[in-house]
Short mmCIF file of C-alpha atoms in Angstrom, two decimals:
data_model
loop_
_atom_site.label_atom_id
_atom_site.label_comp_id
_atom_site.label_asym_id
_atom_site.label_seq_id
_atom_site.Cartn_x
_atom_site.Cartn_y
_atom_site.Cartn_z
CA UNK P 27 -19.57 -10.79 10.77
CA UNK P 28 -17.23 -10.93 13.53
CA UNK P 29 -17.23 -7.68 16.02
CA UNK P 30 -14.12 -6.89 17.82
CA UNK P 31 -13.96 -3.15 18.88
CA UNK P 32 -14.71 -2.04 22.27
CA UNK P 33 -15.71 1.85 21.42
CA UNK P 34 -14.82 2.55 25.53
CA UNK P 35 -11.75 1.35 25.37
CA UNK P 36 -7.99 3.52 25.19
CA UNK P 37 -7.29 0.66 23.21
CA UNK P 38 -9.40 1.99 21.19
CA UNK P 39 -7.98 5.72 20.94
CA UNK P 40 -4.60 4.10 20.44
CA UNK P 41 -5.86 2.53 17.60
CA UNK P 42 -6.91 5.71 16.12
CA UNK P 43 -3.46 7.67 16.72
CA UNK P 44 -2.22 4.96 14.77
CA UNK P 45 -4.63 5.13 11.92
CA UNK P 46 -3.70 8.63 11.60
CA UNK P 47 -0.42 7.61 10.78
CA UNK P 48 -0.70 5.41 8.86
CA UNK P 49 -2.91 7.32 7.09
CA UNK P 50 -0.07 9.92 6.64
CA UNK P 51 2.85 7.64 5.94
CA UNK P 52 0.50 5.77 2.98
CA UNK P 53 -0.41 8.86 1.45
CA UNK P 54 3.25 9.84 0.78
CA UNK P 55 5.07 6.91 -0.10
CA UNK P 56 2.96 3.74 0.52
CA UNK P 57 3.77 0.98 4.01
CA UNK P 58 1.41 2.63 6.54
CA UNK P 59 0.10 -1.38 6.68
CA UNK P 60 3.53 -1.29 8.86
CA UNK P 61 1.80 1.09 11.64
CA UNK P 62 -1.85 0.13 11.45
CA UNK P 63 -1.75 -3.98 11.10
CA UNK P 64 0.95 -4.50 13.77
CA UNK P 65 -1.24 -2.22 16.21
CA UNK P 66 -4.74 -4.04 15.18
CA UNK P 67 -2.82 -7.59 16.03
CA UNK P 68 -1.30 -6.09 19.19
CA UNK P 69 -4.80 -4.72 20.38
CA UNK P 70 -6.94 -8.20 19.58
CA UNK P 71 -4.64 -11.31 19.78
CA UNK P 72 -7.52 -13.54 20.14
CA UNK P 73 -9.35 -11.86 16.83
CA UNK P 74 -9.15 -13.64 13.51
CA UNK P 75 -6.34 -12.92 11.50
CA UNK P 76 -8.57 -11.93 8.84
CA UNK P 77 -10.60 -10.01 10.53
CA UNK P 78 -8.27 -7.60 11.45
CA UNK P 79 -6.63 -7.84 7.77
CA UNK P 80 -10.11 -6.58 6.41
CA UNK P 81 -10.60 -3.76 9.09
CA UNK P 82 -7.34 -2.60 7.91
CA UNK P 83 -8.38 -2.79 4.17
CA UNK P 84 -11.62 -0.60 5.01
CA UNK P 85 -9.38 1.56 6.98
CA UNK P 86 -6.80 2.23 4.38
CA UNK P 87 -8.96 2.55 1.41
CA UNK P 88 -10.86 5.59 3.04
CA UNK P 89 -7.26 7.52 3.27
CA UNK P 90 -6.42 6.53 -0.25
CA UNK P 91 -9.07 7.35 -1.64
CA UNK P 92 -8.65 10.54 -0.10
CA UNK P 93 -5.14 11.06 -1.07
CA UNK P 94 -5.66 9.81 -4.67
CA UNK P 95 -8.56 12.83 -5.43
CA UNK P 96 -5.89 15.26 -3.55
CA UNK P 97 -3.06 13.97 -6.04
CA UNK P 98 -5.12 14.54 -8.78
CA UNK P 99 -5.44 18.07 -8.59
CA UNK P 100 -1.77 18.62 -8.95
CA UNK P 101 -0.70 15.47 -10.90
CA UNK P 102 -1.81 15.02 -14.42
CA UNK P 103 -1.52 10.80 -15.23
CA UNK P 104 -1.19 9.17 -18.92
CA UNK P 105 -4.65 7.11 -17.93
CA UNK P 106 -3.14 4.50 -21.41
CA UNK P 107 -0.44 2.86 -18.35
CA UNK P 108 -3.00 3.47 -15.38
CA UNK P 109 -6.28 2.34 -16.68
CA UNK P 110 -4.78 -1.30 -17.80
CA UNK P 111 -3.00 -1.36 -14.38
CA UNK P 112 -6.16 -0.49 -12.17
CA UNK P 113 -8.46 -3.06 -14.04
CA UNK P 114 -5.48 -5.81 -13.69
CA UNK P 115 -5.08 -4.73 -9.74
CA UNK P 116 -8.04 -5.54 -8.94
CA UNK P 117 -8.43 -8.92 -10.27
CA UNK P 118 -5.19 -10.01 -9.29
CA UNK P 119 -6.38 -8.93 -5.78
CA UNK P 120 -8.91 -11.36 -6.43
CA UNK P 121 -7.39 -13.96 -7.19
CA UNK P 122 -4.87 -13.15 -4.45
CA UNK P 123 -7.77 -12.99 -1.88
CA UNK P 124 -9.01 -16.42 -3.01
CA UNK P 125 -5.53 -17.97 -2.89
CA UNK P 126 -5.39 -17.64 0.95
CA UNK P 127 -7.72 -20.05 1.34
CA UNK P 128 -5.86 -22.74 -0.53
CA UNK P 129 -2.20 -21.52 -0.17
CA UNK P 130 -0.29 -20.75 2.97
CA UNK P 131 1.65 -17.04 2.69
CA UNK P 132 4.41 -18.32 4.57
CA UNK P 133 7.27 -18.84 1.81
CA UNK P 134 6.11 -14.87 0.74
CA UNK P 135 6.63 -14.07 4.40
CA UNK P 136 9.97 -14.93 4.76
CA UNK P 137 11.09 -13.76 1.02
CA UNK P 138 9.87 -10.28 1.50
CA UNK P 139 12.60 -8.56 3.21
CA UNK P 140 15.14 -9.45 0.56
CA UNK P 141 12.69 -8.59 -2.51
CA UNK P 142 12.67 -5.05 0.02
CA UNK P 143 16.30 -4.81 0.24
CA UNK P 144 16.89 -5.07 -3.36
CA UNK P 145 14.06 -2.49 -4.06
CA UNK P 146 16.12 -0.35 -1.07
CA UNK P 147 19.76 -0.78 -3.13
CA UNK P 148 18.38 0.59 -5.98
CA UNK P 149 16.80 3.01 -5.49
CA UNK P 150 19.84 4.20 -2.64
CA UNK P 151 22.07 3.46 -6.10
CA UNK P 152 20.12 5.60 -8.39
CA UNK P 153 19.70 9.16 -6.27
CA UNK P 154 18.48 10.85 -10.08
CA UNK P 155 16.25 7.81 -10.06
CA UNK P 156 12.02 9.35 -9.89
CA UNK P 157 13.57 13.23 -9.53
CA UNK P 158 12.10 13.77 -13.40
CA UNK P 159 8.41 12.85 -14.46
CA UNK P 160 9.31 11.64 -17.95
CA UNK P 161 6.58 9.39 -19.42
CA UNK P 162 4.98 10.87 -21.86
CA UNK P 163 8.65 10.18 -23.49
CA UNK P 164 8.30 6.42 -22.92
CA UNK P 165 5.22 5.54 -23.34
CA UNK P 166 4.47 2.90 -26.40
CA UNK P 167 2.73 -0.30 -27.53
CA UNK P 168 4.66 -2.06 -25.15
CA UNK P 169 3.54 -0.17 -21.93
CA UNK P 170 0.23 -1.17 -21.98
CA UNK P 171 1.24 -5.24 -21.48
CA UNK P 172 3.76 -3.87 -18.70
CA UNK P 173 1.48 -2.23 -17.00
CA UNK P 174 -1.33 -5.39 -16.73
CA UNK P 175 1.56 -7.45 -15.75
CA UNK P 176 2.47 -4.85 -13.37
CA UNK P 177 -1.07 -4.73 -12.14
CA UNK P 178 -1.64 -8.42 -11.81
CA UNK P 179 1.05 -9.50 -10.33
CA UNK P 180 1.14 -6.81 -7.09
CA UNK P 181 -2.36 -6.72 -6.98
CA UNK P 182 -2.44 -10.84 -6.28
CA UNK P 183 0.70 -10.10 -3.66
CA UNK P 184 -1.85 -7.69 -2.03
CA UNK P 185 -4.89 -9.95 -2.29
CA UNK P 186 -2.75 -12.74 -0.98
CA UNK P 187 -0.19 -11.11 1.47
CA UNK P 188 -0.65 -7.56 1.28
CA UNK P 189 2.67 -5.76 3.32
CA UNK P 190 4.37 -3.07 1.05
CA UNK P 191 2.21 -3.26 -1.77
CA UNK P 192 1.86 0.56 -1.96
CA UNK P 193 5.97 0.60 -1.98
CA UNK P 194 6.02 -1.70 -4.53
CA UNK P 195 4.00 -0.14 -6.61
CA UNK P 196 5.29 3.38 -6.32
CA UNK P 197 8.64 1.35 -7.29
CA UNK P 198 7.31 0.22 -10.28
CA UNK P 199 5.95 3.26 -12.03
CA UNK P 200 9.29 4.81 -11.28
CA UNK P 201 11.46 2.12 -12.48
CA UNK P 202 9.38 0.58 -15.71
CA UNK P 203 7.25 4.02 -16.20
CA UNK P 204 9.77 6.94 -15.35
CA UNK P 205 7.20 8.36 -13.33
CA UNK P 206 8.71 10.77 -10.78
CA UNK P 207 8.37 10.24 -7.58
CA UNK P 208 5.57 12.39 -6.63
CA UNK P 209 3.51 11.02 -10.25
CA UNK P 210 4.03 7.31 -8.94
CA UNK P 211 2.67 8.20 -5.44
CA UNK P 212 -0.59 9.21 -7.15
CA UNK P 213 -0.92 6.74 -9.71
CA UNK P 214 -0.15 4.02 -6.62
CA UNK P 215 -2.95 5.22 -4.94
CA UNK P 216 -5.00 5.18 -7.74
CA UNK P 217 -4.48 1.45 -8.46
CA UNK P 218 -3.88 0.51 -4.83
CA UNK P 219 -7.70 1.75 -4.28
CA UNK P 220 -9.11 -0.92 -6.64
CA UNK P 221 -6.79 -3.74 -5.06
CA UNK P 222 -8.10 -3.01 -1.69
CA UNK P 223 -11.76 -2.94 -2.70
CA UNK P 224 -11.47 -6.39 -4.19
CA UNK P 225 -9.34 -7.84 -0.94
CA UNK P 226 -12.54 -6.13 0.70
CA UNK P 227 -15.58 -7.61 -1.57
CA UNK P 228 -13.83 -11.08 -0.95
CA UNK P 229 -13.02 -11.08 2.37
CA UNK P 230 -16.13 -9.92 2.91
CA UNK P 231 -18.07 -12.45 1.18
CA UNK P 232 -16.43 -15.09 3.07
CA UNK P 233 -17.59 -13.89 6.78
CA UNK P 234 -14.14 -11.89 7.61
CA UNK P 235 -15.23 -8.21 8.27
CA UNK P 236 -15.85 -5.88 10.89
CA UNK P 237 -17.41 -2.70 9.93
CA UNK P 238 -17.62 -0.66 13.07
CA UNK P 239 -13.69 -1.00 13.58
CA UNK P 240 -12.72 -0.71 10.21
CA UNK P 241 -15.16 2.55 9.44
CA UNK P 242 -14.25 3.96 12.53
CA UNK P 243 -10.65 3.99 12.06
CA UNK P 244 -11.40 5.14 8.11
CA UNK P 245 -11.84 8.68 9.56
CA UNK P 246 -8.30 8.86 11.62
CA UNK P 247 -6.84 7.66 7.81
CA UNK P 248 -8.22 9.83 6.03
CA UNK P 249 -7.41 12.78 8.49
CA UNK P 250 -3.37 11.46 8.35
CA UNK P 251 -3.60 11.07 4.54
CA UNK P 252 -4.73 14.67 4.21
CA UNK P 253 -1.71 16.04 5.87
CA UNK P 254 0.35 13.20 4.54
CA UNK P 255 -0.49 14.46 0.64
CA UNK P 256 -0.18 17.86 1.39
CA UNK P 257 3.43 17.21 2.75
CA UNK P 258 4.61 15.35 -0.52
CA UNK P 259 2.89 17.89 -2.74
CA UNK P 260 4.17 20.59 -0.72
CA UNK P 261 7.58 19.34 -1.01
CA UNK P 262 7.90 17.34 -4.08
CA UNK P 263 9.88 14.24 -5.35
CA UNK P 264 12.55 14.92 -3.30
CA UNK P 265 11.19 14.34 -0.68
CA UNK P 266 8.90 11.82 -1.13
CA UNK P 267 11.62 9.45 -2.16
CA UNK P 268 13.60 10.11 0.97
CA UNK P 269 10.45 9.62 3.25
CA UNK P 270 9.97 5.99 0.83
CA UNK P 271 13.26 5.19 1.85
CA UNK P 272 12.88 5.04 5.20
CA UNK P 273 9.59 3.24 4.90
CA UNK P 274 11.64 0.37 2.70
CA UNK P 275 13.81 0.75 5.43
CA UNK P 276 11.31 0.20 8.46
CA UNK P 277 9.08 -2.54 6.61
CA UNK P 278 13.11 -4.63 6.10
CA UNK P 279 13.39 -4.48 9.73
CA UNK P 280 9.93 -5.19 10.34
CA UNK P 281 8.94 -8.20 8.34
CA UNK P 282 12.26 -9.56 9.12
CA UNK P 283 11.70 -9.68 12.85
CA UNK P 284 8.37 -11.15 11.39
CA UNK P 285 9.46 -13.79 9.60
CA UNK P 286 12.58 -14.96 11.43
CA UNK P 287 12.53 -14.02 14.78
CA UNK P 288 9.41 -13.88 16.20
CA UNK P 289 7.19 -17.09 17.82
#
């Protein structure tokens, strides 16, 4: 187990500010891995890439799991689409998590800003797009294969990459599901819980943790997740798609600079 946090540090506390928010933006419409990984990398640039990656994992799951149970009380879920999707999440994490090892990220690096911009266009193109929660009146035999697909596929992209897999998710129960917007923010979290544990049990059998920075930045997320799930259920779909919207919009920006412009 590698160690990297300095406790005494106003690295440290700068670290925490921006656990907080990522705590908050997560909770409402997933990316807060666009606030909290850049500032772990920027803080230890001599610390193991996945290192860092797992601190962030224990980090985040701590606010999700904490906006999830808040969801929950105002968000009832058809648990036929989410249970296949949770179970599928997490062993596509898995498997995602193990293909590190033998396969470089780097052509997912540099294709994730266009898959974003797509997912921005339409949903810019399709305002009444995740204003209704409608699936009750879709779901059917076919749902259940859609949803392990669903499931599988995003959960490996987190295991394997991980940045935006909240967004894409939230995406997903909107577009294939007709979840509203607020309904797919809750059922993201749900399934986004169970892809970060297994990211978590395998990075963690293979050396790459660090529990005192990871835990101790839990309790800023969870404290920015609280406020960030009381704004969306406060406010509603409405909202939540226009704050998921700018997130698409920041994590274009960001992972292009990423992958094209910086050394």
């Amino acid at each position: 187990m590698e160690t990297v946090v300095d406790f005494s540090s106003y690295v440290w506390l700068l670290l925490l500010v921006a656990a907080f928010a990522s705590g908050l933006v997560d909770a409402i419409a997933g990316g807060g891995g666009l606030i909290q990984v850049p500032a772990l990398f920027s803080a230890y640039p001599d610390a193991h890439p996945a290192t860092l990656l797992s601190a962030n994992k224990v980090s985040s799951i701590g606010g999700t799991i904490n906006a999830a149970r808040r969801y929950l009380r105002h968000a009832r879920l058809p648990w036929n689409i989410l249970g296949p999707a949770i179970i599928a999440g997490f062993i596509g994490a898995l498997l995602g998590a193990l293909a590190v090892s033998v396969f470089p990220p780097e052509p997912l690096r540099k294709a994730l800003p266009f898959m974003l911009a797509i997912l921005l266009a339409y949903t810019w193109f399709a305002p009444s797009m995740g204003l209704e929660n409608r699936p009750a009146n879709k779901i059917g035999r076919h749902e259940v294969p859609k949803a392990v697909v669903m499931g599988l596929v995003i959960g490996f992209y987190d295991g394997f990459f991980g940045p935006a897999t909240g967004s894409f998710f939230l995406f997903a129960f909107v577009r294939i599901f007709y979840f509203d917007f607020l309904h797919a923010s809750a059922a993201t979290k749900l399934v986004n819980v169970t892809t970060n544990l297994a990211t978590i049990i395998m990075l963690t059998s293979l050396g790459f943790i660090d529990w005192p920075l990871g835990l101790s930045l839990m309790v800023a997320n969870i404290l920015g997740s609280q406020v960030g799930s009381m704004l969306a259920i406060a406010h509603g779909s409405q909202f939540v798609r226009k704050i998921f919207l700018i997130v698409v919009l920041a994590l274009i920006a960001r992972s292009a600079y990423s992958a094209f412009f910086s050394n």
